[in-house]
Amino acid sequence: MSESPAPHPGPRPAPPHAQSHAQSHAQPPAPVPAPLQAPAPAAEAALAARALVKEYGPTRALAGVDLDVPRGQSLAIMGPSGSGKSTLLHVLAGMVLPDSGAVHLQPNTPGHVDVTSLTPDQRTRLRRERFGFVFQQGLLLPELTAEENVAVAAMLAGASRARATAAARSWLAGLGLAEHAHKRIGQLSGGQAQRVAVARAQITEPEVVFADEPTGALDSHTSAVVLGLLLETTVDRGRTLVMVTHDETVAATCARTVRLSDGLVVADTARGAR
Ligand code: ADP
């Protein structure tokens, strides 16, 4: 069983001058118990997760996770295999519903959405229009060209084919792939394909980009190039990046690392990186 998250601090005890004379000579009053409520999401949070629990049969993939991700932050999620990293990413992104708990996108703003209260169709729309995804593999369609793969993401978010194609071309050129725009994914190197994946994730100008081992299949040099582009196209433009990785070097490029163990956050470290 997990411990419940740290409770919100309760109201402070009355200051000494407000207490009766008799009380002031007695033992200090017992602390007021904290109310049983989740902490309020910070105003500047892009994402606020509260008390997330997800079980698969007897396995507790998430055992009560609270997490605020400020807007514009790069966050690495680390932890041993099976600790719940991918499940947390999928729940934050509205791909998997938790058994209990909530995920708020842009809390305390006009764009606020309780991701966990949406219908499946609404969650699909949210993912297409407000989130971007870069996974190790699987999101790019091998039978389409690089340009088509990127344009499809824009069309799914509502752009016309002409606009989507023009934007795809521009994103691919910006990521150094102008000459490869008309190649199929299978004709590209791993690093080139991941740059296409970055373009695909960014073309809709998403608020949050989710990445799951985005450089897991790349050599260290190519990995650094792709990570640099991922950070440039997200946090350098005020967007938020949430990235699952098992690689300390990759995590070190992020401003913050959260470590999971047995479905719980066990460490939360900020560093000077962007
Ligand atoms: P990580 O990404 O840290 O390796 P996961 O989030 O993939 O961890 O998995 C956490 C736990 O939940 C593991 O024990 C895993 O086997 C289990 N799990 C994850 N997804 C499923 C699923 N779809 N069905 C059954 N068990 C799952």
Short mmCIF file of C-alpha atoms and ligand atoms in Angstrom, two decimals:
data_model
loop_
_atom_site.label_atom_id
_atom_site.label_comp_id
_atom_site.label_asym_id
_atom_site.label_seq_id
_atom_site.Cartn_x
_atom_site.Cartn_y
_atom_site.Cartn_z
CA MET A 1 0.00 0.00 0.00
CA SER A 2 1.19 3.49 -0.70
CA GLU A 3 1.33 6.45 1.55
CA SER A 4 -1.03 9.25 0.68
CA PRO A 5 0.57 12.45 -0.62
CA ALA A 6 1.69 15.15 1.78
CA PRO A 7 -1.42 16.94 2.95
CA HIS A 8 -2.04 20.59 2.30
CA PRO A 9 -0.98 22.66 5.30
CA GLY A 10 -4.03 23.40 7.38
CA PRO A 11 -5.01 26.71 8.88
CA ARG A 12 -2.40 28.01 11.31
CA PRO A 13 -3.19 27.86 15.00
CA ALA A 14 -4.40 31.21 16.36
CA PRO A 15 -1.50 33.50 17.33
CA PRO A 16 -0.66 33.54 21.09
CA HIS A 17 -2.28 36.94 21.71
CA ALA A 18 -5.60 35.60 20.46
CA GLN A 19 -5.61 32.77 22.99
CA SER A 20 -7.21 33.03 26.39
CA HIS A 21 -5.06 33.64 29.48
CA ALA A 22 -5.85 30.16 30.76
CA GLN A 23 -4.71 28.63 27.49
CA SER A 24 -1.46 30.55 27.45
CA HIS A 25 -0.32 28.72 30.60
CA ALA A 26 -1.44 25.34 29.34
CA GLN A 27 0.42 23.04 26.96
CA PRO A 28 0.46 24.42 23.42
CA PRO A 29 -2.71 23.43 21.60
CA ALA A 30 -2.56 20.34 19.47
CA PRO A 31 -1.93 21.25 15.84
CA VAL A 32 -5.08 21.63 13.79
CA PRO A 33 -5.40 18.57 11.56
CA ALA A 34 -4.87 19.35 7.92
CA PRO A 35 -8.00 19.13 5.81
CA LEU A 36 -8.19 16.06 3.61
CA GLN A 37 -7.92 17.87 0.32
CA ALA A 38 -5.40 17.88 -2.47
CA PRO A 39 -3.11 20.88 -2.79
CA ALA A 40 -4.44 23.54 -5.13
CA PRO A 41 -2.69 23.60 -8.50
CA ALA A 42 -0.22 26.44 -8.94
CA ALA A 43 -1.48 29.20 -11.22
CA GLU A 44 1.48 28.86 -13.56
CA ALA A 45 1.22 25.09 -13.92
CA ALA A 46 0.90 23.65 -17.41
CA LEU A 47 -0.08 20.35 -15.87
CA ALA A 48 -1.21 19.50 -12.36
CA ALA A 49 -1.67 15.85 -11.43
CA ARG A 50 -3.41 14.98 -8.20
CA ALA A 51 -3.39 11.66 -6.33
CA LEU A 52 -3.04 9.55 -9.47
CA VAL A 53 -3.64 5.85 -8.96
CA LYS A 54 -3.55 3.29 -11.77
CA GLU A 55 -3.68 -0.44 -11.22
CA TYR A 56 -3.27 -3.28 -13.67
CA GLY A 57 -4.65 -6.29 -11.83
CA PRO A 58 -2.50 -6.68 -8.73
CA THR A 59 0.14 -4.22 -10.07
CA ARG A 60 0.02 -0.66 -8.81
CA ALA A 61 1.59 1.20 -11.73
CA LEU A 62 0.80 4.55 -10.06
CA ALA A 63 0.29 4.57 -6.32
CA GLY A 64 -0.71 8.18 -5.60
CA VAL A 65 1.25 10.67 -7.70
CA ASP A 66 1.03 14.44 -7.24
CA LEU A 67 2.95 16.48 -9.78
CA ASP A 68 2.89 20.11 -10.91
CA VAL A 69 4.73 20.93 -14.13
CA PRO A 70 5.16 24.69 -14.60
CA ARG A 71 4.65 26.18 -18.03
CA GLY A 72 7.85 26.22 -20.05
CA GLN A 73 9.61 23.62 -17.91
CA SER A 74 11.58 20.65 -19.22
CA LEU A 75 10.91 17.69 -16.95
CA ALA A 76 12.60 14.29 -17.08
CA ILE A 77 10.79 11.34 -15.53
CA MET A 78 13.24 8.63 -14.43
CA GLY A 79 13.10 5.41 -12.47
CA PRO A 80 13.77 1.70 -12.81
CA SER A 81 11.93 -0.39 -15.35
CA GLY A 82 8.38 -1.01 -14.15
CA SER A 83 8.36 1.99 -11.79
CA GLY A 84 5.45 3.62 -13.62
CA LYS A 85 7.17 6.16 -15.91
CA SER A 86 5.29 5.34 -19.10
CA THR A 87 2.02 4.97 -17.24
CA LEU A 88 2.47 8.43 -15.72
CA LEU A 89 3.26 9.93 -19.13
CA HIS A 90 0.23 8.23 -20.69
CA VAL A 91 -2.07 9.39 -17.89
CA LEU A 92 -0.74 12.98 -18.01
CA ALA A 93 -1.32 12.99 -21.78
CA GLY A 94 -4.86 11.66 -21.57
CA MET A 95 -3.99 8.40 -23.32
CA VAL A 96 -4.82 6.28 -20.28
CA LEU A 97 -7.39 7.11 -17.61
CA PRO A 98 -6.33 6.70 -13.98
CA ASP A 99 -8.47 4.65 -11.60
CA SER A 100 -8.61 7.72 -9.38
CA GLY A 101 -7.07 11.16 -9.24
CA ALA A 102 -7.12 14.00 -11.75
CA VAL A 103 -4.94 15.70 -14.35
CA HIS A 104 -5.51 19.41 -14.95
CA LEU A 105 -4.18 21.16 -18.04
CA GLN A 106 -3.55 24.90 -17.58
CA PRO A 107 -5.35 25.11 -14.22
CA ASN A 108 -6.64 28.53 -13.15
CA THR A 109 -6.67 29.81 -16.73
CA PRO A 110 -9.43 30.16 -19.35
CA GLY A 111 -7.86 27.17 -21.12
CA HIS A 112 -8.23 24.90 -18.09
CA VAL A 113 -9.31 21.32 -18.80
CA ASP A 114 -9.70 18.45 -16.38
CA VAL A 115 -8.20 15.87 -18.73
CA THR A 116 -9.50 12.95 -16.69
CA SER A 117 -13.13 14.08 -16.93
CA LEU A 118 -13.23 14.18 -20.74
CA THR A 119 -14.91 11.67 -23.02
CA PRO A 120 -12.64 9.51 -25.19
CA ASP A 121 -13.42 11.70 -28.23
CA GLN A 122 -12.62 14.87 -26.30
CA ARG A 123 -9.35 13.37 -25.12
CA THR A 124 -8.44 12.44 -28.71
CA ARG A 125 -9.10 16.03 -29.78
CA LEU A 126 -7.10 17.39 -26.89
CA ARG A 127 -4.12 15.21 -27.80
CA ARG A 128 -4.29 16.30 -31.43
CA GLU A 129 -4.72 20.00 -30.78
CA ARG A 130 -2.93 20.83 -27.51
CA PHE A 131 -0.32 18.09 -27.05
CA GLY A 132 2.61 16.85 -29.12
CA PHE A 133 4.26 13.44 -28.92
CA VAL A 134 7.73 12.14 -29.68
CA PHE A 135 8.11 8.44 -29.00
CA GLN A 136 11.07 6.17 -29.59
CA GLN A 137 9.22 4.64 -32.50
CA GLY A 138 5.76 3.87 -33.75
CA LEU A 139 4.15 7.25 -34.41
CA LEU A 140 5.53 7.81 -37.88
CA LEU A 141 3.77 6.08 -40.73
CA PRO A 142 6.41 4.23 -42.80
CA GLU A 143 4.40 4.27 -46.02
CA LEU A 144 4.16 8.08 -46.01
CA THR A 145 6.90 10.59 -46.78
CA ALA A 146 8.46 12.76 -44.10
CA GLU A 147 6.41 15.72 -45.31
CA GLU A 148 3.17 13.74 -45.31
CA ASN A 149 3.85 12.43 -41.80
CA VAL A 150 4.27 15.94 -40.46
CA ALA A 151 1.36 17.38 -42.46
CA VAL A 152 -1.02 14.67 -41.23
CA ALA A 153 -0.59 15.90 -37.65
CA ALA A 154 -1.63 19.41 -38.68
CA MET A 155 -4.59 18.10 -40.69
CA LEU A 156 -5.77 16.01 -37.75
CA ALA A 157 -5.76 19.25 -35.74
CA GLY A 158 -7.95 20.92 -38.38
CA ALA A 159 -5.58 22.55 -40.91
CA SER A 160 -6.32 22.33 -44.66
CA ARG A 161 -4.05 20.09 -46.71
CA ALA A 162 -2.42 23.10 -48.39
CA ARG A 163 -1.67 24.87 -45.11
CA ALA A 164 -0.54 21.67 -43.44
CA THR A 165 1.81 20.82 -46.30
CA ALA A 166 3.33 24.30 -46.34
CA ALA A 167 3.83 24.22 -42.57
CA ALA A 168 5.32 20.71 -42.74
CA ARG A 169 7.79 21.84 -45.37
CA SER A 170 8.79 24.79 -43.26
CA TRP A 171 9.23 22.71 -40.09
CA LEU A 172 11.29 20.09 -41.92
CA ALA A 173 13.51 22.78 -43.43
CA GLY A 174 13.94 24.35 -39.98
CA LEU A 175 15.11 21.00 -38.66
CA GLY A 176 17.60 20.53 -41.49
CA LEU A 177 15.53 18.04 -43.48
CA ALA A 178 14.54 20.07 -46.54
CA GLU A 179 16.20 17.60 -48.91
CA HIS A 180 14.57 14.62 -47.25
CA ALA A 181 10.99 15.88 -47.18
CA HIS A 182 9.88 13.56 -49.99
CA LYS A 183 11.57 10.42 -48.69
CA ARG A 184 9.60 7.72 -46.94
CA ILE A 185 10.43 7.19 -43.29
CA GLY A 186 12.14 3.87 -44.06
CA GLN A 187 14.63 5.71 -46.29
CA LEU A 188 15.78 7.96 -43.45
CA SER A 189 18.38 7.36 -40.75
CA GLY A 190 17.20 6.97 -37.13
CA GLY A 191 18.25 10.53 -36.31
CA GLN A 192 16.51 11.93 -39.37
CA ALA A 193 13.36 10.00 -38.53
CA GLN A 194 13.39 11.42 -34.99
CA ARG A 195 13.77 14.92 -36.40
CA VAL A 196 10.66 14.21 -38.48
CA ALA A 197 9.00 13.09 -35.23
CA VAL A 198 9.99 16.39 -33.60
CA ALA A 199 8.50 18.32 -36.55
CA ARG A 200 5.35 16.21 -36.33
CA ALA A 201 5.02 16.93 -32.62
CA GLN A 202 5.58 20.67 -33.01
CA ILE A 203 3.58 21.53 -36.11
CA THR A 204 0.40 22.13 -34.10
CA GLU A 205 2.26 24.43 -31.67
CA PRO A 206 1.22 22.27 -28.71
CA GLU A 207 1.20 23.48 -25.13
CA VAL A 208 2.87 20.33 -23.84
CA VAL A 209 5.16 17.91 -25.67
CA PHE A 210 5.39 14.38 -24.29
CA ALA A 211 8.44 12.32 -25.18
CA ASP A 212 9.00 8.67 -24.26
CA GLU A 213 12.64 7.63 -24.69
CA PRO A 214 12.85 9.94 -27.73
CA THR A 215 16.53 9.18 -28.31
CA GLY A 216 16.53 5.61 -27.02
CA ALA A 217 17.46 4.15 -30.40
CA LEU A 218 20.09 6.75 -31.34
CA ASP A 219 23.86 6.94 -30.88
CA SER A 220 25.09 9.55 -28.40
CA HIS A 221 26.00 12.22 -30.97
CA THR A 222 22.69 11.94 -32.83
CA SER A 223 20.87 11.78 -29.52
CA ALA A 224 22.42 15.11 -28.47
CA VAL A 225 21.39 16.73 -31.77
CA VAL A 226 17.80 15.49 -31.52
CA LEU A 227 17.54 16.50 -27.85
CA GLY A 228 18.87 19.95 -28.65
CA LEU A 229 16.21 20.36 -31.33
CA LEU A 230 13.51 19.05 -29.02
CA LEU A 231 14.42 21.57 -26.32
CA GLU A 232 14.80 24.40 -28.83
CA THR A 233 11.37 23.77 -30.26
CA THR A 234 9.64 23.42 -26.89
CA VAL A 235 11.00 25.15 -23.81
CA ASP A 236 12.89 27.80 -25.80
CA ARG A 237 9.45 28.80 -27.15
CA GLY A 238 7.70 28.71 -23.79
CA ARG A 239 6.22 25.25 -24.24
CA THR A 240 6.42 22.47 -21.70
CA LEU A 241 8.35 19.23 -22.19
CA VAL A 242 7.68 16.04 -20.23
CA MET A 243 10.15 13.31 -21.13
CA VAL A 244 10.52 9.74 -19.92
CA THR A 245 14.08 8.48 -20.04
CA HIS A 246 16.30 5.94 -18.32
CA ASP A 247 19.41 7.82 -19.45
CA GLU A 248 21.02 10.22 -16.93
CA THR A 249 22.72 12.16 -19.75
CA VAL A 250 19.38 12.76 -21.42
CA ALA A 251 17.74 13.72 -18.12
CA ALA A 252 20.58 16.16 -17.41
CA THR A 253 19.45 18.27 -20.39
CA CYS A 254 16.17 18.96 -18.56
CA ALA A 255 15.63 21.58 -15.86
CA ARG A 256 14.08 19.09 -13.48
CA THR A 257 14.09 15.35 -12.82
CA VAL A 258 11.37 13.44 -11.02
CA ARG A 259 12.23 9.88 -9.98
CA LEU A 260 9.62 7.18 -9.57
CA SER A 261 9.79 3.97 -7.60
CA ASP A 262 6.89 1.54 -7.31
CA GLY A 263 4.47 4.11 -8.72
CA LEU A 264 5.44 6.91 -6.33
CA VAL A 265 7.56 10.05 -6.73
CA VAL A 266 10.61 9.44 -4.53
CA ALA A 267 12.83 12.35 -5.63
CA ASP A 268 12.31 15.70 -7.32
CA THR A 269 15.44 17.63 -8.31
CA ALA A 270 15.83 20.95 -10.11
CA ARG A 271 18.99 21.95 -11.89
CA GLY A 272 20.21 24.96 -13.82
CA ALA A 273 19.60 23.55 -17.29
CA ARG A 274 16.82 25.00 -19.41
P1 ADP B 1 8.12 1.96 -16.73
O1 ADP B 1 7.73 2.87 -17.84
O2 ADP B 1 8.73 2.66 -15.56
O3 ADP B 1 8.95 0.81 -17.17
P2 ADP B 1 5.34 1.18 -16.77
O4 ADP B 1 4.57 2.42 -16.50
O5 ADP B 1 5.44 0.74 -18.19
O6 ADP B 1 6.78 1.32 -16.12
O7 ADP B 1 4.71 -0.03 -15.94
C1 ADP B 1 4.48 0.03 -14.54
C2 ADP B 1 3.92 -1.30 -14.11
O8 ADP B 1 2.61 -1.47 -14.66
C3 ADP B 1 4.74 -2.50 -14.58
O9 ADP B 1 4.68 -3.50 -13.58
C4 ADP B 1 4.01 -2.92 -15.83
O10 ADP B 1 4.20 -4.30 -16.06
C5 ADP B 1 2.57 -2.61 -15.49
N1 ADP B 1 1.80 -2.25 -16.70
C6 ADP B 1 1.94 -1.15 -17.45
N2 ADP B 1 1.07 -1.12 -18.46
C7 ADP B 1 0.34 -2.25 -18.36
C8 ADP B 1 -0.74 -2.82 -19.09
N3 ADP B 1 -1.26 -2.20 -20.17
N4 ADP B 1 -1.24 -4.01 -18.69
C9 ADP B 1 -0.75 -4.64 -17.60
N5 ADP B 1 0.27 -4.15 -16.84
C10 ADP B 1 0.81 -2.99 -17.21
#
